[in-house]
Amino acid sequence: MSTTTPPLVDYDDALARFDPVIGIEVHVELGTATKMFDGASTEFGAEPNTQVTPVSLGLPGALPALNGKAVESAIKIGLALNCEIAELCRFARKNYFYPDVPKNFQTSQYDEPIAFDGWIDIELDDGEVVRVEIERAHMEEDAGKNTHVGGATGRIHGAEYSLVDYNRAGIPLVEIVTRPITGVGERAPEVARAYVQTLRDIFRALDVSEARMERGNVRADVNVSLRATPEAPLGTRTETKNVNSFRSVERAVRHEISRQAGVLDAGRTVTQETRHWHEDTGVTTAGRVKSDAEDYRYFPEPDLVPVAPSRAWVEEIRATLPEMPVARRRRLQTEWGYADAEMRDVVNAGAIELIEATVAAGAAPAAARKWWMGELARTAKTEGVELADLPVTPEQIGQLQQLVDAGRVNDKLARQVLSGVLAGEGSPEEVVTARGLEVVSDDGALVAAVDEALAAQPDVVEKIRGGNQGPIGAIIGAVMKATRGQADAGRVREIVLERVQQG
Amino acid sequence: MSTISREEVARLAGLARIDLTESELTRLAGELDVIVDSVAKVSEIATDDVAATSHPLPLTNVFRADVPEEPLPVADALAGAPSAEGGRFAVPQILEED
């Protein structure tokens, strides 16, 4: 058997000859205050092993107690994904040995997921809608976190030993599994990304998770297989684990399509295995071959009683579901009058809520978009933070825009006011007062400044009198300089013309 | 008639990380056979109108309120660890990542 890796096949070439089928498993960490089966806190970023109890650590005799809020969140997710909610379901033990699973089993659900048989419509960048069928959504618990010591990069290779922090062990997860997604062809990578993005938006809308990708709140495993034609049976799939950004989901699917096409072209067969995604190089590498290790010897968890959500409870929860993100986006786009491309940029920048609040604070939708997608987006990029994490509130942007609308500051001054707000100098009004940034609206002061500028450039006066308005800019520039940018350029222009005519 | 083979016991032992000798494999294959036969008798009685049971008490929906409780002090959490470093449990090199 050859061990060389067949070359990747060009993506378009691969798509011309193979039909890709994808499937996605998404894990979401629920935003409950405590873990799934014990009262340890779930707060992010605590010192190692400071958020553990005997249950989190799997100490002998420790017994799980199910978090009701987590069950409610799982039902919410199931309903938002148009699933049936089980009349009765159980937890099961998934047995395997790994240091981050302190009990030597993960408490999960096996053949009785809390939610099943759902679907969700996702919208691609060009507005095309694809329906993704959901096979199931089940409850389980997260594992601890391993740090590998001694390896050059903190990865397993070359590591001498590993350190384990169990703060994350037992944090409630819901795992959502799609049915095979077929018939999307070359758009498979985009569909995968849009699907994960849609789920992230739904988790946030439901308020069941902070759903922060960079913190690993949402993690995706992507399954890819190829077949010769859409009529052929499904090909052998690979599962690329823990792809943790939208862009990586898209890249990983694309890479697997090219890689598997190369394997098939070389006359070999795709190995059914888990694969690891490498963010830096954009490739996947072989992990564990699915074999005996897959034999998890599931059995019903004897320490927990079944969950049997009454239909009344399910309906009560359904009644609390908020407007779903896709519908909400459509409504807001219409209300705000944004073009498709503008709305897409706003969505991608995570600025919907910010703009909504800014509009509520009195700014016109166009102005709100201009601030958040312009000056503030640039600042966030420079600072390397999310828009929402900038030290300015939508209410302050609304106040700032009202100063502009009232003619009290011009665009240039408004940006200075904003930088003052961002620097923590207070509200826009306070910054205007403290820095003396208000537009000079006193004509007397402006006339004096204009006269001074005209006197300094007598040749310009002649030209303007002669009907050549070109040099007016030089006079306006001089006035703006003299007033430190605090004049209204339009008003200055009017005064210049008046003075020249009168002179 | 034996339904559990020695090979199956050996595989199960491997999955469960239990080191069994040849004679133990043979003995356990026989013992597990008896257990499986007994369970099979239950299957004969259990009909479609008998719900599967996973818990001896007829309870459902036993929930805990989502209220944080005092965690174990780190020193207690690590007390049973053969080795620890920086508040974390130190474990032998992990060979394969899942």
PDB file of N, CA, C and O in Angstrom, chain A residues 6-10 13-14 17-18 226 258-270:
ATOM      1  N   PRO A   6      -2.147  11.462  -2.405  1.00  0.00           N
ATOM      2  CA  PRO A   6      -2.488  11.895  -3.764  1.00  0.00           C
ATOM      3  C   PRO A   6      -2.634  13.412  -3.800  1.00  0.00           C
ATOM      4  O   PRO A   6      -3.018  14.019  -2.790  1.00  0.00           O
ATOM      5  N   PRO A   7      -2.323  14.019  -4.934  1.00  0.00           N
ATOM      6  CA  PRO A   7      -2.436  15.480  -5.012  1.00  0.00           C
ATOM      7  C   PRO A   7      -3.894  15.926  -4.901  1.00  0.00           C
ATOM      8  O   PRO A   7      -4.814  15.179  -5.238  1.00  0.00           O
ATOM      9  N   LEU A   8      -4.081  17.159  -4.412  1.00  0.00           N
ATOM     10  CA  LEU A   8      -5.433  17.722  -4.342  1.00  0.00           C
ATOM     11  C   LEU A   8      -5.925  17.953  -5.767  1.00  0.00           C
ATOM     12  O   LEU A   8      -5.144  18.267  -6.649  1.00  0.00           O
ATOM     13  N   VAL A   9      -7.213  17.810  -5.943  1.00  0.00           N
ATOM     14  CA  VAL A   9      -7.801  18.100  -7.249  1.00  0.00           C
ATOM     15  C   VAL A   9      -8.377  19.511  -7.195  1.00  0.00           C
ATOM     16  O   VAL A   9      -8.964  19.915  -6.181  1.00  0.00           O
ATOM     17  N   ASP A  10      -8.161  20.257  -8.269  1.00  0.00           N
ATOM     18  CA  ASP A  10      -8.721  21.599  -8.366  1.00  0.00           C
ATOM     19  C   ASP A  10     -10.219  21.539  -8.020  1.00  0.00           C
ATOM     20  O   ASP A  10     -10.927  20.638  -8.461  1.00  0.00           O
ATOM     21  N   ASP A  13     -12.736  21.323 -10.841  1.00  0.00           N
ATOM     22  CA  ASP A  13     -12.547  20.046 -11.521  1.00  0.00           C
ATOM     23  C   ASP A  13     -13.219  18.922 -10.701  1.00  0.00           C
ATOM     24  O   ASP A  13     -13.917  18.055 -11.241  1.00  0.00           O
ATOM     25  N   ALA A  14     -13.012  18.962  -9.385  1.00  0.00           N
ATOM     26  CA  ALA A  14     -13.612  17.954  -8.505  1.00  0.00           C
ATOM     27  C   ALA A  14     -15.135  18.003  -8.597  1.00  0.00           C
ATOM     28  O   ALA A  14     -15.808  16.967  -8.677  1.00  0.00           O
ATOM     29  N   ARG A  17     -16.876  16.409 -11.587  1.00  0.00           N
ATOM     30  CA  ARG A  17     -16.940  14.952 -11.691  1.00  0.00           C
ATOM     31  C   ARG A  17     -17.538  14.263 -10.467  1.00  0.00           C
ATOM     32  O   ARG A  17     -17.825  13.075 -10.490  1.00  0.00           O
ATOM     33  N   PHE A  18     -17.680  14.989  -9.375  1.00  0.00           N
ATOM     34  CA  PHE A  18     -18.223  14.357  -8.167  1.00  0.00           C
ATOM     35  C   PHE A  18     -19.350  15.195  -7.582  1.00  0.00           C
ATOM     36  O   PHE A  18     -19.362  16.419  -7.723  1.00  0.00           O
ATOM     37  N   LEU A 226     -18.046  12.113  -1.178  1.00  0.00           N
ATOM     38  CA  LEU A 226     -18.247  12.352  -2.608  1.00  0.00           C
ATOM     39  C   LEU A 226     -18.868  11.114  -3.235  1.00  0.00           C
ATOM     40  O   LEU A 226     -18.657   9.999  -2.778  1.00  0.00           O
ATOM     41  N   SER A 258     -11.640  18.610  -2.411  1.00  0.00           N
ATOM     42  CA  SER A 258     -10.462  18.505  -3.279  1.00  0.00           C
ATOM     43  C   SER A 258      -9.603  17.302  -2.910  1.00  0.00           C
ATOM     44  O   SER A 258      -9.080  16.601  -3.773  1.00  0.00           O
ATOM     45  N   ARG A 259      -9.469  17.057  -1.600  1.00  0.00           N
ATOM     46  CA  ARG A 259      -8.623  15.949  -1.154  1.00  0.00           C
ATOM     47  C   ARG A 259      -9.233  14.604  -1.517  1.00  0.00           C
ATOM     48  O   ARG A 259      -8.551  13.723  -2.059  1.00  0.00           O
ATOM     49  N   GLN A 260     -10.532  14.458  -1.213  1.00  0.00           N
ATOM     50  CA  GLN A 260     -11.168  13.164  -1.504  1.00  0.00           C
ATOM     51  C   GLN A 260     -11.214  12.895  -3.011  1.00  0.00           C
ATOM     52  O   GLN A 260     -11.055  11.755  -3.438  1.00  0.00           O
ATOM     53  N   ALA A 261     -11.391  13.946  -3.806  1.00  0.00           N
ATOM     54  CA  ALA A 261     -11.381  13.764  -5.262  1.00  0.00           C
ATOM     55  C   ALA A 261     -10.015  13.221  -5.686  1.00  0.00           C
ATOM     56  O   ALA A 261      -9.925  12.339  -6.556  1.00  0.00           O
ATOM     57  N   GLY A 262      -8.949  13.720  -5.047  1.00  0.00           N
ATOM     58  CA  GLY A 262      -7.595  13.237  -5.361  1.00  0.00           C
ATOM     59  C   GLY A 262      -7.438  11.775  -5.005  1.00  0.00           C
ATOM     60  O   GLY A 262      -6.857  10.985  -5.762  1.00  0.00           O
ATOM     61  N   VAL A 263      -7.971  11.399  -3.849  1.00  0.00           N
ATOM     62  CA  VAL A 263      -7.889  10.003  -3.401  1.00  0.00           C
ATOM     63  C   VAL A 263      -8.625   9.097  -4.386  1.00  0.00           C
ATOM     64  O   VAL A 263      -8.110   8.061  -4.819  1.00  0.00           O
ATOM     65  N   LEU A 264      -9.825   9.522  -4.775  1.00  0.00           N
ATOM     66  CA  LEU A 264     -10.631   8.706  -5.692  1.00  0.00           C
ATOM     67  C   LEU A 264      -9.988   8.653  -7.086  1.00  0.00           C
ATOM     68  O   LEU A 264      -9.974   7.604  -7.734  1.00  0.00           O
ATOM     69  N   ASP A 265      -9.439   9.778  -7.526  1.00  0.00           N
ATOM     70  CA  ASP A 265      -8.778   9.807  -8.831  1.00  0.00           C
ATOM     71  C   ASP A 265      -7.591   8.855  -8.872  1.00  0.00           C
ATOM     72  O   ASP A 265      -7.267   8.284  -9.916  1.00  0.00           O
ATOM     73  N   ALA A 266      -6.923   8.699  -7.732  1.00  0.00           N
ATOM     74  CA  ALA A 266      -5.753   7.822  -7.667  1.00  0.00           C
ATOM     75  C   ALA A 266      -6.182   6.353  -7.609  1.00  0.00           C
ATOM     76  O   ALA A 266      -5.352   5.455  -7.451  1.00  0.00           O
ATOM     77  N   GLY A 267      -7.488   6.119  -7.694  1.00  0.00           N
ATOM     78  CA  GLY A 267      -7.983   4.744  -7.695  1.00  0.00           C
ATOM     79  C   GLY A 267      -8.066   4.148  -6.295  1.00  0.00           C
ATOM     80  O   GLY A 267      -8.228   2.940  -6.134  1.00  0.00           O
ATOM     81  N   ARG A 268      -7.967   4.987  -5.290  1.00  0.00           N
ATOM     82  CA  ARG A 268      -8.056   4.467  -3.920  1.00  0.00           C
ATOM     83  C   ARG A 268      -9.446   4.731  -3.355  1.00  0.00           C
ATOM     84  O   ARG A 268     -10.292   5.345  -4.006  1.00  0.00           O
ATOM     85  N   THR A 269      -9.651   4.285  -2.125  1.00  0.00           N
ATOM     86  CA  THR A 269     -10.931   4.561  -1.485  1.00  0.00           C
ATOM     87  C   THR A 269     -10.711   5.513  -0.315  1.00  0.00           C
ATOM     88  O   THR A 269      -9.641   5.517   0.311  1.00  0.00           O
ATOM     89  N   VAL A 270     -11.701   6.311  -0.058  1.00  0.00           N
ATOM     90  CA  VAL A 270     -11.639   7.232   1.074  1.00  0.00           C
ATOM     91  C   VAL A 270     -11.752   6.418   2.354  1.00  0.00           C
ATOM     92  O   VAL A 270     -12.584   5.510   2.446  1.00  0.00           O
TER      93      VAL A 270
END
